[in-house]
Amino acid sequence: MTRTLALACIPALLVGCLEKKPRNDISMDLPGNTRRMPAEWEPQEAIWLQWPAEWEGRQVADSFVSIIEVVAEYEDVHLLVPDRYEHDRASGALSHVDRLTIHTVPTNSSWMRDNGPRYVEVDGELVIQNWEFDGWGGEWGPASLYVDDNVVPDVVAELLDLPTEYIPVIHERGDLEVNGSDTAMVNWSVVSHRNPGHSRKALTEAFQEALGVDSVIWAEGFDPMDGTRGHIDGMARFVAEDTILVGKDGSQLMEDVADQIRSQRPDLEVLRLESPDAALFMNFLVGNGFVLVATSGYASEDAVAEEVLGDLFAGREVRFANVDALWRNGGGIHCVTNDQPVAPE
């Protein structure tokens, strides 16, 4: 049954009251002796999403319904809606979905992968990290338009009664892949754009300290049509601790990314998903017992993605959803979902 929770239950988190100010330095003194960020294929407690704002186009909501319908078959779903009006719209469109909780929380957009929490285990306890979010470096308006999105991790931490760490680096989670142990993968074209004036060495150390990794793989390059400047989750994904899947769509960009990964970490296996729709397919979501992929509309191409991902994630069902409206709006399934891992025992 769909459940609803209102912002009134967390009055300390009224709009903008926890607005954070980006800092010029990225030095940190984080607590704990051990830390790691769980990989996406590890057991999950829930998937979180933010209902699309009116300015993003009403048809995008249909993509959200398609995503939530599938995910809720396998695990709990939490949906943030910004006000009572959108609450009524969302609850009406999803009235048939079980395992769904709707929270009325101010938000500015629908891209919860980017502005939402990162979950890190610190000394065996789950902690939410809040990295700075400035609206993709001003690509779609100044950071002041995304104040509510910037505090969403704090809201989720309150809802889940989890501690929060603040990381003074501007970055989106869609540009982060981890293998669950010692390696992160990000795109320098994104990170350097959001944090001008900071060296790769300083930013590498920041990722290492925050996430508990030993190695950071730096991709570089982006499609000029991509307003994010190249989120890694549209090009390359960790699919196992020692394996990275890279798209192969005929573009030089994806060839360069594959070569960059091989040159930095020759010990890792690099596999390819070859399709004209590789970027769409690469934006898949891994959950409890499923892999959710956007359909291309072409059965032969979808079959390629199903075979590759089915082999890599044996034991999980490969499911497809039509998210054409979302893709036209600039992203895919992974871009709007935010996975919450199960807390360590």
Coordinates of C-alpha atoms in Angstrom, one line a residue:
M1 CA 0.0 0.0 0.0
T2 CA 1.2 3.5 -0.8
R3 CA 2.1 5.4 2.3
T4 CA 2.6 9.2 2.6
L5 CA 4.7 11.3 4.9
A6 CA 4.8 15.1 5.0
L7 CA 7.6 17.5 5.7
A8 CA 5.8 18.5 8.9
C9 CA 7.2 15.4 10.5
I10 CA 10.7 17.0 10.2
P11 CA 10.1 20.7 10.9
A12 CA 13.8 21.5 11.3
L13 CA 14.3 21.0 7.6
L14 CA 12.1 23.8 6.2
V15 CA 13.0 25.2 2.8
G16 CA 16.6 26.5 2.6
C17 CA 17.2 26.3 6.3
L18 CA 20.1 24.0 5.8
E19 CA 21.5 25.7 2.7
K20 CA 25.3 25.0 2.6
K21 CA 27.9 27.4 1.2
P22 CA 30.5 25.9 -1.0
R23 CA 34.0 26.4 0.4
N24 CA 37.2 27.3 -1.5
D25 CA 39.2 24.6 0.2
I26 CA 38.6 20.9 0.0
S27 CA 40.5 19.8 3.1
M28 CA 38.6 17.4 5.3
D29 CA 39.1 15.8 8.7
L30 CA 36.6 12.9 8.5
P31 CA 36.1 10.6 11.5
G32 CA 36.5 6.9 11.5
N33 CA 39.2 4.4 10.8
T34 CA 37.6 2.4 8.0
R35 CA 35.2 3.5 5.3
R36 CA 33.8 2.3 2.0
M37 CA 31.0 3.0 -0.4
P38 CA 28.9 -0.1 -1.2
A39 CA 28.6 -1.1 -4.8
E40 CA 25.2 -0.8 -6.5
W41 CA 24.9 -4.6 -6.8
E42 CA 25.0 -5.1 -3.1
P43 CA 21.7 -5.7 -1.1
Q44 CA 19.6 -2.6 -1.1
E45 CA 17.0 -1.3 1.4
A46 CA 15.2 0.9 -1.1
I47 CA 15.3 3.1 -4.2
W48 CA 14.6 6.8 -3.9
L49 CA 13.3 9.3 -6.6
Q50 CA 12.2 12.9 -6.9
W51 CA 8.9 13.5 -8.8
P52 CA 9.6 15.7 -11.8
A53 CA 8.9 19.4 -11.5
E54 CA 6.3 21.1 -13.7
W55 CA 9.0 22.9 -15.7
E56 CA 10.6 19.6 -16.7
G57 CA 7.5 18.6 -18.7
R58 CA 4.4 16.7 -17.6
Q59 CA 5.1 13.7 -19.9
V60 CA 8.3 12.9 -17.9
A61 CA 6.0 11.7 -15.1
D62 CA 5.0 8.8 -17.3
S63 CA 8.6 7.6 -17.3
F64 CA 8.7 7.8 -13.5
V65 CA 5.6 5.7 -13.3
S66 CA 7.2 3.1 -15.6
I67 CA 10.3 3.0 -13.4
I68 CA 8.5 2.8 -10.1
E69 CA 6.2 0.1 -11.3
V70 CA 9.1 -2.2 -12.0
V71 CA 11.3 -1.4 -9.0
A72 CA 8.4 -1.8 -6.5
E73 CA 8.1 -5.4 -7.6
Y74 CA 11.5 -6.1 -6.0
E75 CA 12.1 -3.6 -3.2
D76 CA 10.7 -0.5 -1.4
V77 CA 10.5 2.8 -3.2
H78 CA 10.5 6.3 -1.7
L79 CA 9.3 9.2 -3.7
L80 CA 9.9 12.9 -2.8
V81 CA 7.2 15.3 -4.1
P82 CA 7.5 19.1 -3.6
D83 CA 4.0 20.1 -2.5
R84 CA 0.4 19.0 -1.9
Y85 CA -0.6 19.5 -5.6
E86 CA 2.2 17.2 -6.9
H87 CA 1.5 14.8 -4.1
D88 CA -2.0 14.3 -5.4
R89 CA -0.8 13.9 -8.9
A90 CA 1.8 11.3 -8.0
S91 CA -0.4 9.4 -5.6
G92 CA -3.1 9.2 -8.3
A93 CA -0.7 8.0 -11.0
L94 CA 0.8 5.4 -8.6
S95 CA -2.2 4.4 -6.6
H96 CA -1.9 0.8 -7.9
V97 CA 1.7 0.5 -6.7
D98 CA 2.6 -1.3 -3.4
R99 CA 5.8 -0.8 -1.4
L100 CA 5.8 2.9 -2.2
T101 CA 6.2 5.7 0.4
I102 CA 5.6 9.3 -0.7
H103 CA 7.2 12.1 1.2
T104 CA 6.3 15.8 0.7
V105 CA 9.7 17.5 0.7
P106 CA 10.6 20.7 -1.3
T107 CA 12.7 19.8 -4.4
N108 CA 13.6 21.7 -7.6
S109 CA 14.1 18.9 -10.1
S110 CA 13.9 15.2 -10.7
W111 CA 17.6 14.1 -10.8
M112 CA 18.0 12.5 -7.4
R113 CA 21.0 10.5 -8.6
D114 CA 22.9 13.7 -8.7
N115 CA 21.7 15.8 -5.7
G116 CA 20.7 12.9 -3.4
P117 CA 22.6 11.0 -0.8
R118 CA 25.7 9.0 -1.1
Y119 CA 25.9 6.2 1.4
V120 CA 29.2 5.3 3.0
E121 CA 30.0 2.7 5.7
V122 CA 32.2 4.3 8.4
D123 CA 33.5 1.9 11.0
G124 CA 30.7 -0.5 10.2
E125 CA 27.9 2.1 10.4
L126 CA 25.9 3.6 7.5
V127 CA 26.5 7.4 7.0
I128 CA 24.9 9.7 4.5
Q129 CA 27.3 12.1 2.7
N130 CA 26.1 15.4 1.3
W131 CA 28.4 16.7 -1.5
E132 CA 27.8 20.2 -2.8
F133 CA 25.2 20.4 -5.7
D134 CA 25.2 23.6 -7.8
G135 CA 22.8 22.6 -10.6
W136 CA 25.4 21.0 -12.9
G137 CA 27.7 24.0 -12.9
G138 CA 25.0 26.4 -13.9
E139 CA 24.1 24.6 -17.1
W140 CA 20.4 25.0 -16.4
G141 CA 20.4 28.1 -14.3
P142 CA 22.4 29.3 -11.2
A143 CA 22.9 27.3 -8.0
S144 CA 20.3 29.5 -6.3
L145 CA 17.6 27.7 -8.3
Y146 CA 18.6 24.4 -6.6
V147 CA 18.8 25.2 -3.0
D148 CA 16.1 22.6 -2.1
D149 CA 17.8 19.9 -4.1
N150 CA 21.1 20.7 -2.3
V151 CA 19.7 19.8 1.1
V152 CA 17.9 16.6 0.0
P153 CA 20.6 14.4 1.6
D154 CA 19.9 16.1 4.9
V155 CA 16.2 15.5 4.6
V156 CA 16.8 11.8 3.8
A157 CA 19.2 11.5 6.7
E158 CA 16.5 12.8 9.0
L159 CA 13.9 10.5 7.6
L160 CA 16.3 7.5 8.1
D161 CA 17.8 8.7 11.3
L162 CA 21.3 8.5 9.9
P163 CA 24.3 10.7 10.6
T164 CA 25.5 13.1 7.9
E165 CA 28.9 14.1 6.6
Y166 CA 29.5 17.2 4.5
I167 CA 32.0 16.9 1.7
P168 CA 33.2 20.3 0.4
V169 CA 33.4 19.2 -3.2
I170 CA 30.9 20.1 -5.9
H171 CA 29.9 16.8 -7.7
E172 CA 27.0 14.7 -8.8
R173 CA 26.6 11.1 -8.0
G174 CA 25.7 10.3 -11.6
D175 CA 29.4 10.9 -12.2
L176 CA 30.6 8.3 -9.7
E177 CA 31.1 4.6 -10.0
V178 CA 32.6 2.4 -7.2
N179 CA 33.5 -1.2 -7.1
G180 CA 32.6 -1.6 -3.4
S181 CA 36.1 -2.0 -2.2
D182 CA 39.1 0.1 -3.4
T183 CA 38.3 2.0 -6.6
A184 CA 36.2 4.9 -7.7
M185 CA 35.7 6.1 -11.3
V186 CA 34.7 9.6 -12.3
N187 CA 35.1 12.1 -15.2
W188 CA 37.7 14.8 -14.9
S189 CA 35.7 16.9 -17.4
V190 CA 32.9 17.1 -14.8
V191 CA 34.9 17.4 -11.6
S192 CA 37.3 20.1 -12.9
H193 CA 34.4 22.1 -14.3
R194 CA 32.6 22.1 -11.0
N195 CA 35.7 22.8 -8.9
P196 CA 37.9 25.2 -10.9
G197 CA 41.3 25.9 -9.4
H198 CA 41.8 22.6 -7.7
S199 CA 44.4 20.1 -9.0
R200 CA 43.7 16.6 -10.0
K201 CA 46.0 15.5 -7.1
A202 CA 43.9 17.4 -4.5
L203 CA 40.6 16.2 -5.9
T204 CA 41.9 12.6 -6.1
E205 CA 42.8 12.8 -2.4
A206 CA 39.4 14.2 -1.6
F207 CA 37.6 11.3 -3.3
Q208 CA 40.0 8.8 -1.6
E209 CA 39.4 10.3 1.8
A210 CA 35.6 10.6 1.5
L211 CA 34.9 7.2 -0.1
G212 CA 37.7 5.2 1.4
V213 CA 39.1 4.1 -1.9
D214 CA 42.8 3.6 -2.8
S215 CA 42.5 4.4 -6.5
V216 CA 40.5 6.9 -8.6
I217 CA 40.1 6.2 -12.3
W218 CA 39.8 9.5 -14.2
A219 CA 37.9 9.4 -17.5
E220 CA 38.0 12.5 -19.6
G221 CA 35.9 13.9 -22.4
F222 CA 32.2 14.5 -23.2
D223 CA 29.7 14.8 -25.9
P224 CA 29.1 18.5 -26.6
M225 CA 25.4 17.9 -26.5
D226 CA 25.7 16.5 -22.9
G227 CA 24.9 19.3 -20.5
T228 CA 26.4 17.4 -17.6
R229 CA 29.8 17.4 -19.4
G230 CA 30.0 13.6 -19.3
H231 CA 28.6 11.8 -16.4
I232 CA 30.4 8.4 -16.2
D233 CA 27.1 6.5 -15.8
G234 CA 26.3 7.0 -19.5
M235 CA 29.7 5.6 -20.6
A236 CA 31.3 3.2 -18.2
R237 CA 30.0 1.2 -15.2
F238 CA 31.5 -1.1 -12.7
V239 CA 29.7 -4.5 -13.0
A240 CA 32.0 -6.4 -10.6
E241 CA 34.8 -5.6 -8.3
D242 CA 37.4 -6.2 -11.1
T243 CA 35.3 -5.5 -14.2
I244 CA 34.1 -2.4 -16.0
L245 CA 31.6 -2.3 -18.8
V246 CA 32.0 0.4 -21.4
G247 CA 29.6 1.3 -24.1
K248 CA 30.6 1.0 -27.8
D249 CA 28.4 3.1 -30.1
G250 CA 30.9 4.0 -32.8
S251 CA 31.9 7.3 -31.1
Q252 CA 35.5 8.2 -30.4
L253 CA 34.5 9.3 -26.9
M254 CA 33.6 5.8 -25.7
E255 CA 36.8 4.4 -27.4
D256 CA 38.8 7.0 -25.5
V257 CA 37.2 6.2 -22.2
A258 CA 37.9 2.5 -22.7
D259 CA 41.5 3.3 -23.5
Q260 CA 41.8 5.6 -20.5
I261 CA 40.6 2.9 -18.1
R262 CA 42.9 0.3 -19.5
S263 CA 45.9 2.6 -19.3
Q264 CA 45.3 3.6 -15.7
R265 CA 44.2 0.1 -14.4
P266 CA 45.5 -2.7 -16.7
D267 CA 44.6 -5.1 -13.9
L268 CA 40.9 -4.6 -14.5
E269 CA 38.8 -6.3 -17.2
V270 CA 37.2 -4.0 -19.6
L271 CA 34.1 -5.3 -21.5
R272 CA 32.0 -3.6 -24.1
L273 CA 28.3 -3.2 -24.8
E274 CA 28.1 -2.6 -28.5
S275 CA 25.0 -0.9 -29.8
P276 CA 24.0 2.4 -31.4
D277 CA 22.0 2.9 -28.2
A278 CA 24.8 2.1 -25.9
A279 CA 24.5 5.4 -24.0
L280 CA 20.9 4.7 -23.3
F281 CA 21.5 1.1 -22.2
M282 CA 24.5 2.0 -20.0
N283 CA 22.3 4.1 -17.8
F284 CA 20.8 1.0 -16.2
L285 CA 19.9 0.5 -12.6
V286 CA 20.9 -2.5 -10.6
G287 CA 18.6 -3.6 -7.7
N288 CA 17.6 -6.5 -5.6
G289 CA 17.0 -9.3 -8.2
F290 CA 16.7 -7.0 -11.2
V291 CA 18.5 -4.8 -13.7
L292 CA 16.3 -2.1 -15.2
V293 CA 17.2 -0.8 -18.6
A294 CA 15.6 1.7 -20.9
T295 CA 14.1 0.2 -24.0
S296 CA 15.4 1.6 -27.3
G297 CA 12.2 0.7 -29.2
Y298 CA 14.1 -1.8 -31.3
A299 CA 13.8 -5.4 -30.3
S300 CA 17.1 -6.4 -31.8
E301 CA 19.0 -3.7 -29.9
D302 CA 17.2 -4.4 -26.7
A303 CA 18.2 -8.1 -27.1
V304 CA 21.8 -7.1 -27.1
A305 CA 21.5 -5.2 -23.9
E306 CA 19.5 -8.1 -22.3
E307 CA 22.2 -10.6 -23.3
V308 CA 25.1 -8.6 -22.0
L309 CA 23.6 -7.5 -18.8
G310 CA 21.9 -10.8 -18.1
D311 CA 25.3 -12.5 -18.4
L312 CA 27.0 -10.0 -16.1
F313 CA 24.3 -10.0 -13.5
A314 CA 23.4 -13.6 -13.4
G315 CA 20.5 -14.4 -11.2
R316 CA 18.8 -11.0 -11.7
E317 CA 16.0 -10.4 -14.2
V318 CA 16.7 -7.9 -16.9
R319 CA 13.7 -5.6 -17.2
F320 CA 12.9 -2.8 -19.6
A321 CA 10.9 0.4 -19.2
N322 CA 9.9 3.0 -21.7
V323 CA 11.5 6.3 -20.6
D324 CA 11.6 8.1 -23.9
A325 CA 10.2 11.3 -22.4
L326 CA 12.9 11.2 -19.7
W327 CA 15.6 10.6 -22.3
R328 CA 14.5 13.5 -24.3
N329 CA 14.7 15.6 -21.2
G330 CA 18.4 14.8 -20.8
G331 CA 18.8 11.5 -18.9
G332 CA 17.8 8.0 -18.2
I333 CA 16.8 5.5 -15.5
H334 CA 20.0 5.6 -13.5
C335 CA 20.0 9.5 -13.5
V336 CA 16.8 9.7 -11.6
T337 CA 17.2 6.9 -9.1
N338 CA 19.2 6.9 -5.9
D339 CA 19.9 3.5 -4.3
Q340 CA 20.0 3.0 -0.5
P341 CA 22.1 0.1 0.6
V342 CA 21.3 -2.2 3.5
A343 CA 23.0 -1.1 6.6
P344 CA 25.8 -3.4 7.8
E345 CA 24.9 -5.6 10.8

